[in-house]
Short mmCIF file of C-alpha atoms in Angstrom, two decimals:
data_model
loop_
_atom_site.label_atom_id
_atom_site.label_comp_id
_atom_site.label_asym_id
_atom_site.label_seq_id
_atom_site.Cartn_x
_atom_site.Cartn_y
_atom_site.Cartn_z
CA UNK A 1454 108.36 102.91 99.50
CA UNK A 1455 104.61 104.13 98.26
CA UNK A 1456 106.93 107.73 97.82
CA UNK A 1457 108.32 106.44 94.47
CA UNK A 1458 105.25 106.44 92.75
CA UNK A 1459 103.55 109.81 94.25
CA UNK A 1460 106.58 111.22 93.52
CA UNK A 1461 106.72 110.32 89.74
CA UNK A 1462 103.08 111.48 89.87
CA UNK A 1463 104.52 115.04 91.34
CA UNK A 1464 106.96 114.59 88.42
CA UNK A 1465 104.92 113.93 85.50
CA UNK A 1466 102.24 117.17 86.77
CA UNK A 1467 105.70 119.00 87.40
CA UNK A 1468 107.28 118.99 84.01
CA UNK A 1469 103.50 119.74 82.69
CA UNK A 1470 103.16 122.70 83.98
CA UNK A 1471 106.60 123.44 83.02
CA UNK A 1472 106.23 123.05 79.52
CA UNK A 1473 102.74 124.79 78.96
CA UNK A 1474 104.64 127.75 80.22
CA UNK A 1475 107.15 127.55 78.01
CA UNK A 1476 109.76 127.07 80.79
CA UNK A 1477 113.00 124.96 80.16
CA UNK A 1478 113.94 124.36 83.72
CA UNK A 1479 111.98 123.30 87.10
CA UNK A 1480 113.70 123.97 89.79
CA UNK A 1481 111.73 123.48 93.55
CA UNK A 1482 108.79 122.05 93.60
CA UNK A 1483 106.29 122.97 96.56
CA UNK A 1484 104.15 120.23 98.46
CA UNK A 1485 101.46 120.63 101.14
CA UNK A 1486 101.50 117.52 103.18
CA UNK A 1487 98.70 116.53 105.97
CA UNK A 1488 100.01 115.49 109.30
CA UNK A 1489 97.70 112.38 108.65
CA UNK A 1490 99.78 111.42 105.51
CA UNK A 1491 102.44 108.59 105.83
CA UNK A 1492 105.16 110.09 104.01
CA UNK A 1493 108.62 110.29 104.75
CA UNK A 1494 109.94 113.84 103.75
CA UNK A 1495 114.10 112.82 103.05
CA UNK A 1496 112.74 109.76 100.84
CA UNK A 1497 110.53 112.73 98.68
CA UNK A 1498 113.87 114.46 97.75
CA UNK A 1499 115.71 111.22 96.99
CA UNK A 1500 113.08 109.62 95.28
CA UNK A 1501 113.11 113.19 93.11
CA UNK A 1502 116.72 112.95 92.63
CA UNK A 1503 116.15 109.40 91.02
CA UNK A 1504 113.37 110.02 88.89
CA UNK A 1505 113.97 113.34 87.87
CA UNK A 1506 117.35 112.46 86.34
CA UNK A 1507 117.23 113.20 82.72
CA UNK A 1508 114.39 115.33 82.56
CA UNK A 1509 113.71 119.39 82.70
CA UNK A 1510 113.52 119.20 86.64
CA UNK A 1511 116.56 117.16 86.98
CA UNK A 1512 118.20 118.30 90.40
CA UNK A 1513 114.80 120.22 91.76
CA UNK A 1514 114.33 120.88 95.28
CA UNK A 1515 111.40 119.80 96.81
CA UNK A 1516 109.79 121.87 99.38
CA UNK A 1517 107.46 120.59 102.44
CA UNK A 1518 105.10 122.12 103.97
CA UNK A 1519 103.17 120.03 106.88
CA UNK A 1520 99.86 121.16 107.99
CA UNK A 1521 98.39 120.17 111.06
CA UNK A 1522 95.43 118.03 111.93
CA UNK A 1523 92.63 120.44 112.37
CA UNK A 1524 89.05 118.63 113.29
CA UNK A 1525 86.22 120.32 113.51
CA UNK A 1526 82.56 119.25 115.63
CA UNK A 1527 79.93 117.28 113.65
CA UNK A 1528 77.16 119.53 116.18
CA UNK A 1529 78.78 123.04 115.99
CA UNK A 1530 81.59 123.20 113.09
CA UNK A 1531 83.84 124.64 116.44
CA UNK A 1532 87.52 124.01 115.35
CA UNK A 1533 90.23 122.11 116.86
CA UNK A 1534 94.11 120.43 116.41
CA UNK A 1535 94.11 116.95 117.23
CA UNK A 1536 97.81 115.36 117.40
CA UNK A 1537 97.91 111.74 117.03
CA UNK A 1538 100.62 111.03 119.34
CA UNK A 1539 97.53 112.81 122.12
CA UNK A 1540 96.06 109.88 124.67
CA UNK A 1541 93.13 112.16 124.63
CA UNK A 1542 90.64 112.36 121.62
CA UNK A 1543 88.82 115.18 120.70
CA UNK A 1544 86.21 116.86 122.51
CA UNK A 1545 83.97 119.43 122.25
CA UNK A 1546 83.25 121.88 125.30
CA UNK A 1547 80.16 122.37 124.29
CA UNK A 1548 79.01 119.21 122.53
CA UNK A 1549 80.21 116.09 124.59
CA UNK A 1550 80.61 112.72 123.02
CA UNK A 1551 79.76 114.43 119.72
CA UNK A 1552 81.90 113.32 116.40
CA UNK A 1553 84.68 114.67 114.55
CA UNK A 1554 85.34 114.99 111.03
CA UNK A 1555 89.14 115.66 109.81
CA UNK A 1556 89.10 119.21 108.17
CA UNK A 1557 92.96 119.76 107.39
CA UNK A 1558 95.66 116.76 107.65
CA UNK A 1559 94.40 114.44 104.99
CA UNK A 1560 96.65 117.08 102.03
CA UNK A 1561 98.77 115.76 99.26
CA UNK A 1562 98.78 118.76 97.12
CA UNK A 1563 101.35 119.91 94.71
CA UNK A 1564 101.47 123.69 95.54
CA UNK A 1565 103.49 124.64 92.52
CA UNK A 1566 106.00 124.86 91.08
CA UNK A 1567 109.25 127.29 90.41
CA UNK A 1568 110.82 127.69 86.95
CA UNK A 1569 113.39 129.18 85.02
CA UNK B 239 121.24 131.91 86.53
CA UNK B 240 117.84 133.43 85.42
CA UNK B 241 115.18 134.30 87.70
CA UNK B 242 112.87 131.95 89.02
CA UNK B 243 109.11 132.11 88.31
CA UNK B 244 106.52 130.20 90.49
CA UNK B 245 103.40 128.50 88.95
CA UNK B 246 100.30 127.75 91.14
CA UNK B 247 99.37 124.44 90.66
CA UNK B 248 97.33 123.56 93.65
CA UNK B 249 96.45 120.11 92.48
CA UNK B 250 95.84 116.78 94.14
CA UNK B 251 99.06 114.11 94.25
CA UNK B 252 97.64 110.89 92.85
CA UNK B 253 94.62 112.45 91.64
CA UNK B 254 94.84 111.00 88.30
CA UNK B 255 94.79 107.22 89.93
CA UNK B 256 91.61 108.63 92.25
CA UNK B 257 90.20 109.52 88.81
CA UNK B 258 90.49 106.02 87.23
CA UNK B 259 89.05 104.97 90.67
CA UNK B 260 86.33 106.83 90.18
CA UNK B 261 85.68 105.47 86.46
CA UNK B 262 86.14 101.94 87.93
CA UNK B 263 83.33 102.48 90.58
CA UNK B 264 80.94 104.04 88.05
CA UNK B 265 81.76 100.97 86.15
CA UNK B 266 81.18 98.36 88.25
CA UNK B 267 77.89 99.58 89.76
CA UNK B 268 76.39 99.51 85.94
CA UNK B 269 76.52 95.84 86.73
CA UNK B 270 76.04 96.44 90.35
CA UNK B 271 78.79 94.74 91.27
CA UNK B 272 80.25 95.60 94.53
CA UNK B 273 84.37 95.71 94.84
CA UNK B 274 86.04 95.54 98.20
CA UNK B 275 89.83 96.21 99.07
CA UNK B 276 90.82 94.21 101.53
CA UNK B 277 94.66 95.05 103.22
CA UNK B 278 96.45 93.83 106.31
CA UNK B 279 100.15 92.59 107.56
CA UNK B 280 101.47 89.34 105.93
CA UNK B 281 99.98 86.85 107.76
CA UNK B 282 97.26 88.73 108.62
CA UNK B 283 95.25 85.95 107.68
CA UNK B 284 93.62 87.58 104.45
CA UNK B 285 93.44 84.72 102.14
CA UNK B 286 91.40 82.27 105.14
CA UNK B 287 89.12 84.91 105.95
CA UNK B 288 88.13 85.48 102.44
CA UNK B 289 87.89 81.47 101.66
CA UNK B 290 85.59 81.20 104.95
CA UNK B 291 83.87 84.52 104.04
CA UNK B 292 83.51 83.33 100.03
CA UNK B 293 81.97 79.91 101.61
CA UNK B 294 79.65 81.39 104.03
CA UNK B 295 77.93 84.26 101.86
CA UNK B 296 77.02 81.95 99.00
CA UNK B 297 75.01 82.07 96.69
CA UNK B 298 76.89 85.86 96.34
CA UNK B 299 79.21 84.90 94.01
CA UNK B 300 82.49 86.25 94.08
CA UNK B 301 85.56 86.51 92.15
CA UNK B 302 88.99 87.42 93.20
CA UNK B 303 92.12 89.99 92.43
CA UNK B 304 95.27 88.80 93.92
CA UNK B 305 98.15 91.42 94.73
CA UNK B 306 101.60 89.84 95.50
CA UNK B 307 105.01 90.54 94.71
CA UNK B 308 105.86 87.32 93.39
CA UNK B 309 104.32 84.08 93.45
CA UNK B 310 101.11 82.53 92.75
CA UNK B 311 100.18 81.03 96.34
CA UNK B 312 97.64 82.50 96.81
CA UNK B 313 95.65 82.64 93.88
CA UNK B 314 96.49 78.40 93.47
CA UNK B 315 94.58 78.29 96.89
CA UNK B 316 91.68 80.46 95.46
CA UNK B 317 90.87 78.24 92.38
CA UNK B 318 91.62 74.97 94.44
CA UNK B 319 88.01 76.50 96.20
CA UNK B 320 86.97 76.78 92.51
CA UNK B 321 86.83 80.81 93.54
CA UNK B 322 87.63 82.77 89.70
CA UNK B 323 90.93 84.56 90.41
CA UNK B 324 93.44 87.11 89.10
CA UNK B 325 96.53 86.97 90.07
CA UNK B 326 98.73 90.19 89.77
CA UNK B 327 101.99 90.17 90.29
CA UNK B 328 103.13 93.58 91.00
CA UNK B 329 107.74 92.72 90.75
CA UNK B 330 108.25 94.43 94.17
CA UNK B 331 105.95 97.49 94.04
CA UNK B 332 104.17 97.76 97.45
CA UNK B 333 100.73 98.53 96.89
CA UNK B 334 98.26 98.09 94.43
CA UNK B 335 96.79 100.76 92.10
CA UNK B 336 93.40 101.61 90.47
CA UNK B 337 95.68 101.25 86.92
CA UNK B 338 96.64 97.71 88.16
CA UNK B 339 92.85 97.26 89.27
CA UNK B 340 91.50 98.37 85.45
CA UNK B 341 93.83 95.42 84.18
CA UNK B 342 92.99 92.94 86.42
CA UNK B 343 88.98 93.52 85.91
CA UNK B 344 89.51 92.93 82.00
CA UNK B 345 90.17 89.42 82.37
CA UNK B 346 86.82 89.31 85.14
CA UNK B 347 83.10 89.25 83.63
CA UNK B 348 82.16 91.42 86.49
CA UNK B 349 78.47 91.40 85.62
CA UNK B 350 78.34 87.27 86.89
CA UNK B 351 79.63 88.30 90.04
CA UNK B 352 77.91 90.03 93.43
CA UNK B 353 81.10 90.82 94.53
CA UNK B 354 84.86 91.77 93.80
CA UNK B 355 87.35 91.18 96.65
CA UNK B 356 91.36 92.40 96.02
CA UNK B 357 93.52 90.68 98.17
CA UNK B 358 96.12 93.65 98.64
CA UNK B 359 99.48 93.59 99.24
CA UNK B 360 100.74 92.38 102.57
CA UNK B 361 101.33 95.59 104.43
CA UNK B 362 100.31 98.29 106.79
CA UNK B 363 101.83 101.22 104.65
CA UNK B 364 101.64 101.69 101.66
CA UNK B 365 97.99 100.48 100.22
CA UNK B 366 96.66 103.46 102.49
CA UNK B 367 97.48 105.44 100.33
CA UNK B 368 96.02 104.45 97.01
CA UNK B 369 92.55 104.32 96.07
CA UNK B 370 91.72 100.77 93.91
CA UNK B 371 87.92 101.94 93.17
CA UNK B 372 86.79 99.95 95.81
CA UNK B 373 83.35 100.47 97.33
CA UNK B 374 85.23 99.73 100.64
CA UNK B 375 87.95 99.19 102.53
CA UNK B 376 89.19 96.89 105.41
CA UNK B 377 91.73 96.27 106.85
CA UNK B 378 92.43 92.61 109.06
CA UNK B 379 94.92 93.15 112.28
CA UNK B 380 95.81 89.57 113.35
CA UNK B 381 95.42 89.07 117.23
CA UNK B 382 99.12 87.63 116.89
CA UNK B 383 100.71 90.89 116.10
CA UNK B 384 99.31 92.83 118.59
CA UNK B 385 96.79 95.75 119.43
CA UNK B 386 99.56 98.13 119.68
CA UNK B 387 99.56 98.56 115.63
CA UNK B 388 97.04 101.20 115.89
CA UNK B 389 99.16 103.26 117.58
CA UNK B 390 102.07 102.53 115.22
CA UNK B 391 99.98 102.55 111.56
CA UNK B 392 97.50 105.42 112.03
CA UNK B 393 96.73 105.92 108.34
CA UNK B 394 95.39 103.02 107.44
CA UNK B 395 93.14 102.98 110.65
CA UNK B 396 91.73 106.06 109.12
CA UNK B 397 91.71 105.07 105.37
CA UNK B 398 89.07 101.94 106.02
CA UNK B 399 85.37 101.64 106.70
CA UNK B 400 85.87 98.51 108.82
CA UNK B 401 88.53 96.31 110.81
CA UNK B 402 88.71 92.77 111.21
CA UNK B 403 90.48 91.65 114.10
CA UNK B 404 91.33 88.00 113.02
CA UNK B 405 92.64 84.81 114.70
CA UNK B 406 90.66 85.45 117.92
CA UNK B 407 91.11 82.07 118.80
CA UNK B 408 94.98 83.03 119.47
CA UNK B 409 93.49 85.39 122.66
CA UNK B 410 93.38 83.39 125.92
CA UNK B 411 96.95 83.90 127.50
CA UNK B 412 97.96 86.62 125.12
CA UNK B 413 98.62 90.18 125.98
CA UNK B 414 96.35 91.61 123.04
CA UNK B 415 94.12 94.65 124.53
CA UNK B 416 90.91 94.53 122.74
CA UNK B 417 89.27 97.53 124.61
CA UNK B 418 92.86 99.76 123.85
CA UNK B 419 92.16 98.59 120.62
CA UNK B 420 88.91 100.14 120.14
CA UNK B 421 89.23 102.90 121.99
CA UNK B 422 91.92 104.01 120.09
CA UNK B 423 91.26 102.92 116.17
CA UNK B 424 87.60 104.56 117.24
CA UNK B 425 89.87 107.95 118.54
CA UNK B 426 91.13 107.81 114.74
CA UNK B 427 88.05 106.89 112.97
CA UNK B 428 84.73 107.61 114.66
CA UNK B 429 82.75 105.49 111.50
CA UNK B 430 84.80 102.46 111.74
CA UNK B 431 83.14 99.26 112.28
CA UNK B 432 84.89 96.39 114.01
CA UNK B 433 84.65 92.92 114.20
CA UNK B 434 86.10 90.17 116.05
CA UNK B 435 86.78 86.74 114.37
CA UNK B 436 88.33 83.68 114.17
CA UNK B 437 87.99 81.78 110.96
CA UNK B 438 89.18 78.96 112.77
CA UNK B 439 86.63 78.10 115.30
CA UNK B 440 83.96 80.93 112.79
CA UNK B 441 83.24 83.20 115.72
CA UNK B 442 82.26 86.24 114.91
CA UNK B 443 82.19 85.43 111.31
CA UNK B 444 78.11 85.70 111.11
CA UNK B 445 78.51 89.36 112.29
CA UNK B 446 81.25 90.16 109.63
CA UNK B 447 79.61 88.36 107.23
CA UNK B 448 76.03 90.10 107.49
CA UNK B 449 77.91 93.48 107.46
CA UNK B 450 79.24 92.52 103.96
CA UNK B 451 76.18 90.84 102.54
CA UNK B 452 74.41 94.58 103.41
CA UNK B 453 76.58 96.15 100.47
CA UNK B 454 75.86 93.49 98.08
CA UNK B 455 72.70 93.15 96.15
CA UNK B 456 69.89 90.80 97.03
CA UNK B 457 70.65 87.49 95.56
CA UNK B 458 67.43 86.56 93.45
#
């Protein structure tokens, strides 16, 4: 339900954009979304449909793009994927018992826009 | 139909409410007033733990933000302690917000108080995802509803800096797995601290209690 809102927010930056470039017409919208991020992707096009009614991007298409968790060492910076669904955490080879920090997965970026 | 042009935008979802967050923490610590966000399930047991917690951390004084749909239960609870509270009442919207937060704190003098404590909405979602301008952020998982949650609510395991396991006294003859439950909420957030409490029979509440009282300043 927390899609509404971040989706009005996507709006609002949307139509912006839009209008500084003198465009009269958004049509897709691209999004970068973290695997981390608890958002449901058919509720982000529905929830678009609904607020965007009446306004320059009525009937947009939003686009998803899901990137993956990608954690890196706290000792080393050595990269690696984690998936959360995984019984095993992270580990280093080289570092054991050594922390984590997220480096991709955490995104909510508006990518951009297309106009007409 | 014309030809389609694409604009970079590259810009943060939501990052005007994590700006206003930011302007609300720069606020409050001119008073040094410390704000915590505190979310769980309904029934989590958020409004007892903060009574108990309110009670035991005195002299801190503290006031209150209430976040429920409807209703003023809470908040009538709250000032029955004599605890200053403001009630908002957010007409179905899920979470709470830092432009929700900025309304609430006009009606609080937040340079008489140690400490700011939102009650957030009842639920595992949705608050994850909005910064209030909170310092920090807990989150209470009930021993009733079980340890599996972490597996099934990852994000808000990550968003906090601490969890409260509540209702502890509910664990003899229950299922609940506290080591799967560290082990695993640990997996997700390395930093996390965890405590185990039961406001009831105030186990665990000095541990909880002295964590908190570490962000707040010295009482004089």
């Amino acid at each position: 339900m927390h899609e509404l809102p971040i989706t009005e927010d996507i709006l609002r930056v949307a139509i912006k954009h839009a209008e500084d470039a003198g465009a009269s017409k958004v049509v897709l919208v691209n999004l970068r979304i973290g695997a981390l991020r608890d958002i449901q992707e058919e509720w982000m096009q529905r929830y678009m449909d609904f607020a965007s009614a009446g306004t320059i991007a009525e009937g947009c298409q939003v686009y998803i793009t899901r990137s993956p968790v990608i954690v890196s060492c706290s000792e080393c910076g050595k990269q690696q994927e984690f998936t959360l669904a995984s019984d095993v955490p992270p580990a280093c080879p080289d570092h054991p018992g050594a922390e984590f920090t997220a480096v991709t997965g955490n995104e909510l970026i508006i990518e951009g826009i297309g106009v007409a | 139909m014309s030809e389609i042009k694409l604009i970079d935008i590259k810009q943060a979802v939501l990052s005007s409410n994590k700006n206003l967050a930011d302007d609300i923490r720069a606020q409050l610590a001119l008073s040094g007033t410390f704000m915590l966000d505190v979310m769980g399930s309904p029934g989590a047991g958020k409004t007892t733990l903060l009574l108990d917690t309110i009670r035991r951390i005195q002299p801190h004084s503290v006031a209150v933000i209430e976040g429920d749909l409807e209703s003023t239960v809470d908040s009538e609870k709250m000032d029955a302690a004599g605890v200053k509270v403001v009630q908002l009442r957010t007409g179905g919207s899920c979470h709470l917000d830092s432009r929700m937060i900025e309304a609430a704190l006009r009606e609080i003098d937040s340079t008489a108080y140690d400490m700011i404590v939102i009650e957030n909405i009842g639920n595992l979602i949705c608050p994850a995802e909005f910064d209030t301008g909170a310092n920090k952020r807990v989150m209470l998982l009930s021993v009733p509803e079980g340890h599996d949650k972490v597996y099934k609510y990852p994000p808000m395991f990550i968003a906090v800096d601490a969890l409260v396991v509540t209702k502890t006294d509910y664990l003899p003859g229950s299922d609940f797995d506290m080591r799967a439950l560290h082990a695993e909420a640990r997996k997700l957030n390395p930093q996390l601290a965890i405590f185990e409490v039961s406001a009831k029979t105030g186990d665990g509440m000095d541990d909880w209690c002295a964590w908190l009282t570490a962000h707040l300043q010295p009482t004089s």
